[in-house]
Short mmCIF file of C-alpha atoms in Angstrom, two decimals:
data_model
loop_
_atom_site.label_atom_id
_atom_site.label_comp_id
_atom_site.label_asym_id
_atom_site.label_seq_id
_atom_site.Cartn_x
_atom_site.Cartn_y
_atom_site.Cartn_z
CA GLN A 1 0.00 0.00 0.00
CA SER A 2 1.61 3.26 -1.12
CA ALA A 3 1.56 6.29 1.14
CA LEU A 4 -1.02 8.97 0.53
CA THR A 5 0.36 12.04 -1.25
CA GLN A 6 0.68 15.30 0.67
CA PRO A 7 2.64 18.46 -0.15
CA ALA A 8 5.94 18.51 1.70
CA SER A 9 5.38 21.99 3.04
CA VAL A 10 2.85 24.81 3.22
CA SER A 11 3.08 28.20 4.85
CA GLY A 12 0.86 31.08 5.82
CA SER A 13 0.79 34.23 7.87
CA PRO A 14 -1.05 34.59 11.18
CA GLY A 15 -4.77 35.04 10.61
CA GLN A 16 -4.71 33.55 7.14
CA SER A 17 -6.20 30.22 6.04
CA ILE A 18 -4.31 27.32 4.53
CA THR A 19 -5.38 24.02 3.02
CA ILE A 20 -3.41 20.79 2.97
CA SER A 21 -4.36 18.20 0.38
CA CYS A 22 -4.08 14.43 0.70
CA THR A 23 -4.45 12.32 -2.43
CA GLY A 24 -5.08 8.61 -2.39
CA THR A 25 -6.76 6.05 -4.61
CA ASN A 26 -10.04 4.24 -5.11
CA SER A 27 -8.73 1.64 -2.63
CA ASP A 28 -8.42 4.03 0.29
CA ILE A 29 -9.76 7.60 0.42
CA GLY A 30 -12.08 7.00 -2.52
CA SER A 31 -13.77 4.04 -0.83
CA HIS A 32 -13.81 4.96 2.85
CA ASN A 33 -14.88 7.78 5.12
CA SER A 34 -12.38 6.76 7.80
CA VAL A 35 -10.11 9.63 6.83
CA SER A 36 -8.32 11.40 9.65
CA TRP A 37 -5.77 14.14 10.22
CA TYR A 38 -3.06 14.32 12.87
CA GLN A 39 -0.95 17.18 14.16
CA GLN A 40 2.54 16.46 15.43
CA HIS A 41 4.83 18.95 17.11
CA PRO A 42 8.57 18.15 17.23
CA GLY A 43 9.38 15.41 19.71
CA LYS A 44 5.74 14.85 20.58
CA ALA A 45 3.18 12.16 19.84
CA PRO A 46 0.63 12.78 17.09
CA LYS A 47 -2.71 14.34 18.03
CA LEU A 48 -5.98 13.54 16.29
CA MET A 49 -7.46 16.70 14.77
CA ILE A 50 -10.10 15.34 12.38
CA TYR A 51 -11.77 11.92 12.06
CA ASP A 52 -14.35 10.50 9.66
CA VAL A 53 -13.38 13.12 7.05
CA SER A 54 -14.80 16.16 8.83
CA ASN A 55 -15.46 15.49 12.51
CA ARG A 56 -13.50 17.21 15.26
CA PRO A 57 -12.72 15.45 18.53
CA SER A 58 -13.72 17.25 21.69
CA GLY A 59 -11.27 20.00 22.49
CA VAL A 60 -10.01 20.60 18.95
CA SER A 61 -10.50 24.15 17.76
CA ASN A 62 -13.21 24.80 15.17
CA ARG A 63 -10.51 26.55 13.12
CA PHE A 64 -9.68 23.05 11.87
CA SER A 65 -11.98 21.53 9.28
CA GLY A 66 -11.83 18.58 6.90
CA SER A 67 -13.44 17.56 3.65
CA LYS A 68 -13.20 14.97 0.92
CA SER A 69 -13.89 14.82 -2.79
CA GLY A 70 -13.25 11.65 -4.71
CA ASN A 71 -9.79 10.35 -3.90
CA THR A 72 -8.60 13.58 -2.27
CA ALA A 73 -9.08 14.76 1.30
CA SER A 74 -8.29 18.23 2.57
CA LEU A 75 -7.53 19.87 5.89
CA THR A 76 -8.19 23.58 6.22
CA ILE A 77 -6.88 25.68 9.08
CA SER A 78 -8.41 29.11 9.34
CA GLY A 79 -7.16 32.02 11.43
CA LEU A 80 -3.63 30.64 11.53
CA GLN A 81 -1.87 30.91 14.87
CA ALA A 82 1.77 30.44 15.78
CA GLU A 83 0.97 27.26 17.71
CA ASP A 84 -0.42 25.66 14.54
CA GLU A 85 3.13 25.32 13.23
CA ALA A 86 3.67 21.57 13.16
CA ASP A 87 3.71 18.53 10.90
CA TYR A 88 0.33 17.29 9.67
CA TYR A 89 -0.45 13.76 8.52
CA CYS A 90 -3.54 12.40 6.83
CA SER A 91 -4.57 8.76 7.02
CA SER A 92 -7.19 6.49 5.53
CA TYR A 93 -8.55 3.02 6.04
CA THR A 94 -7.99 0.80 3.01
CA ASN A 95 -9.65 -2.07 1.19
CA SER A 96 -6.86 -4.30 2.50
CA ARG A 97 -8.08 -3.73 6.07
CA SER A 98 -5.00 -1.67 6.82
CA VAL A 99 -4.31 2.00 7.46
CA VAL A 100 -2.17 4.17 5.21
CA PHE A 101 -0.66 7.52 6.21
CA GLY A 102 0.39 10.43 4.08
CA GLY A 103 4.02 11.47 3.92
CA GLY A 104 3.37 14.50 6.09
CA THR A 105 3.22 18.24 5.52
CA LYS A 106 5.28 20.75 7.42
CA LEU A 107 3.25 23.86 8.18
CA THR A 108 5.22 27.04 8.73
CA VAL A 109 3.51 30.08 10.22
CA LEU A 110 5.40 33.06 8.85
CA GLU B 1 -7.49 10.62 31.93
CA VAL B 2 -6.69 8.25 29.10
CA GLN B 3 -3.05 7.17 29.21
CA LEU B 4 -0.91 4.80 27.20
CA LEU B 5 2.56 3.92 28.42
CA GLU B 6 4.91 2.03 26.12
CA SER B 7 7.97 0.11 27.26
CA GLY B 8 10.40 -2.45 25.95
CA GLY B 9 12.34 -0.47 23.38
CA GLY B 10 16.10 -0.44 23.16
CA LEU B 11 19.15 -1.33 21.10
CA VAL B 12 19.10 -4.73 19.41
CA GLN B 13 21.30 -6.40 16.81
CA PRO B 14 19.98 -7.27 13.34
CA GLY B 15 18.12 -10.56 13.50
CA GLY B 16 17.32 -10.06 17.16
CA SER B 17 14.04 -9.81 19.04
CA LEU B 18 12.22 -7.41 21.33
CA ARG B 19 8.79 -7.31 22.94
CA LEU B 20 7.05 -3.98 23.24
CA SER B 21 4.32 -3.44 25.81
CA CYS B 22 1.72 -0.72 26.15
CA GLU B 23 -0.11 -0.35 29.44
CA ALA B 24 -3.44 1.43 29.16
CA SER B 25 -5.43 3.30 31.80
CA GLY B 26 -8.33 5.72 32.04
CA PHE B 27 -10.69 3.87 29.68
CA THR B 28 -12.30 0.46 29.22
CA PHE B 29 -9.41 -1.19 27.42
CA SER B 30 -11.38 -4.26 26.41
CA SER B 31 -13.85 -2.12 24.43
CA TYR B 32 -11.37 -0.59 22.01
CA ALA B 33 -9.29 -1.78 19.12
CA MET B 34 -5.63 -0.83 19.42
CA ALA B 35 -2.70 -0.33 17.07
CA TRP B 36 1.03 0.17 16.76
CA VAL B 37 2.35 2.99 14.57
CA ARG B 38 6.04 3.70 14.02
CA GLN B 39 8.10 6.66 12.93
CA ALA B 40 11.64 6.27 11.67
CA PRO B 41 14.03 9.11 12.63
CA GLY B 42 13.12 12.21 10.64
CA LYS B 43 10.45 10.36 8.68
CA GLY B 44 6.67 10.12 8.59
CA LEU B 45 4.19 7.86 10.34
CA GLU B 46 3.84 4.23 9.30
CA TRP B 47 1.00 1.99 10.47
CA VAL B 48 2.45 -1.32 11.69
CA SER B 49 -0.29 -3.50 13.15
CA ALA B 50 -3.70 -3.46 14.79
CA ILE B 51 -5.91 -5.73 16.86
CA SER B 52 -9.62 -5.84 17.56
CA SER B 53 -11.01 -5.20 21.03
CA SER B 54 -11.35 -8.90 21.79
CA GLY B 55 -8.04 -9.83 20.21
CA GLY B 56 -9.80 -12.13 17.79
CA SER B 57 -8.78 -10.17 14.68
CA THR B 58 -5.30 -8.93 13.85
CA TYR B 59 -4.00 -6.80 10.99
CA TYR B 60 -0.47 -6.23 9.70
CA ALA B 61 1.48 -4.05 7.32
CA ASP B 62 3.24 -6.07 4.63
CA SER B 63 6.60 -4.86 5.98
CA VAL B 64 6.14 -6.70 9.29
CA LYS B 65 3.77 -9.55 8.44
CA GLY B 66 5.10 -12.82 9.81
CA ARG B 67 7.69 -11.07 12.00
CA PHE B 68 5.72 -8.88 14.47
CA PRO B 69 2.72 -10.66 16.00
CA ILE B 70 0.41 -8.33 17.91
CA SER B 71 -1.53 -9.44 20.98
CA ARG B 72 -3.35 -8.08 23.99
CA ASP B 73 -4.25 -9.12 27.51
CA ASN B 74 -7.51 -7.43 28.45
CA SER B 75 -7.20 -8.63 32.05
CA LYS B 76 -3.97 -6.64 32.32
CA ASN B 77 -5.02 -3.69 30.11
CA THR B 78 -1.89 -4.28 28.06
CA LEU B 79 -1.07 -4.38 24.35
CA TYR B 80 1.99 -6.19 23.02
CA LEU B 81 4.14 -6.30 19.90
CA GLN B 82 6.55 -9.22 19.68
CA MET B 83 9.26 -8.16 17.24
CA SER B 84 11.58 -10.73 15.69
CA SER B 85 14.03 -10.98 12.77
CA LEU B 86 14.65 -7.28 13.27
CA ARG B 87 16.22 -5.26 10.46
CA ALA B 88 17.92 -1.88 10.34
CA GLU B 89 14.85 -0.46 8.61
CA ASP B 90 12.74 -1.33 11.68
CA THR B 91 14.58 1.39 13.62
CA ALA B 92 11.91 3.83 14.75
CA VAL B 93 9.89 5.24 17.59
CA TYR B 94 7.00 2.86 18.14
CA TYR B 95 3.72 4.39 19.30
CA CYS B 96 0.82 2.57 20.85
CA ALA B 97 -2.52 4.09 19.78
CA LYS B 98 -6.15 3.70 20.84
CA ASP B 99 -8.87 3.55 18.23
CA ALA B 100 -11.18 6.54 18.37
CA LEU B 101 -14.48 4.78 17.87
CA GLY B 102 -13.88 1.32 19.25
CA ALA B 103 -14.56 -1.18 16.51
CA VAL B 104 -12.39 -1.04 13.41
CA PRO B 105 -8.82 0.06 14.25
CA ASP B 106 -8.53 2.88 11.75
CA GLN B 107 -8.44 6.27 13.51
CA PHE B 108 -6.54 6.96 16.71
CA ASP B 109 -7.51 9.46 19.38
CA CYS B 110 -4.92 8.69 22.01
CA TRP B 111 -1.23 7.95 21.57
CA GLY B 112 1.51 6.93 23.96
CA GLN B 113 4.77 8.83 24.25
CA GLY B 114 6.56 6.26 22.11
CA THR B 115 9.44 3.86 22.70
CA LEU B 116 12.58 3.91 20.57
CA VAL B 117 13.76 0.72 18.90
CA THR B 118 17.25 0.84 17.38
CA VAL B 119 18.43 -2.05 15.25
CA SER B 120 22.18 -1.88 14.81
CA SER B 121 25.29 -3.96 15.20
#
């Protein structure tokens, strides 16, 4: 199972919005709504930010939102803040009953 | 508070074995599927293995199938990963993760702090 495709890096200024894309195939994102997004700060464990394409766990800011169209999922962060600077990973359940992650996107807040 | 505490990592020679453990607390362990996810130094996340809440179903990445059996002891609230025939490319921080919704181990809402496995001679 090949990794999902994410841009290596994105950047934005405080207050702006950014979107991170995550492209898969008909065997993962295209066939399942178990698409999630994780935030990881350096040296820390990942944190679930979005599950089931667009749902936020309790405690996650509503500045984070998710969507999906076809084989591509997206994470949008609005009102960028300095603490949003981190690595972001998408993941999807697959037809092989496994989970595949994206390669990760480094978000820089300028 | 939900907590996952991994242990068992360390330095091992190629071809060697290690057993990772993950002790869970703060939730009904027997109701949730669990998984192991690893991260090689400076690299991204890689799903390794998962197990259903009862332990009756197990799932593996092709890279570890046949080498890393996953198991759990619900009476001890503990998840295990028995690692054998270790290779240099297995070097990574190994995270224990709790499934968010309980049934299918596909989305993870709680992660341990990770335990480092280094395979080197």
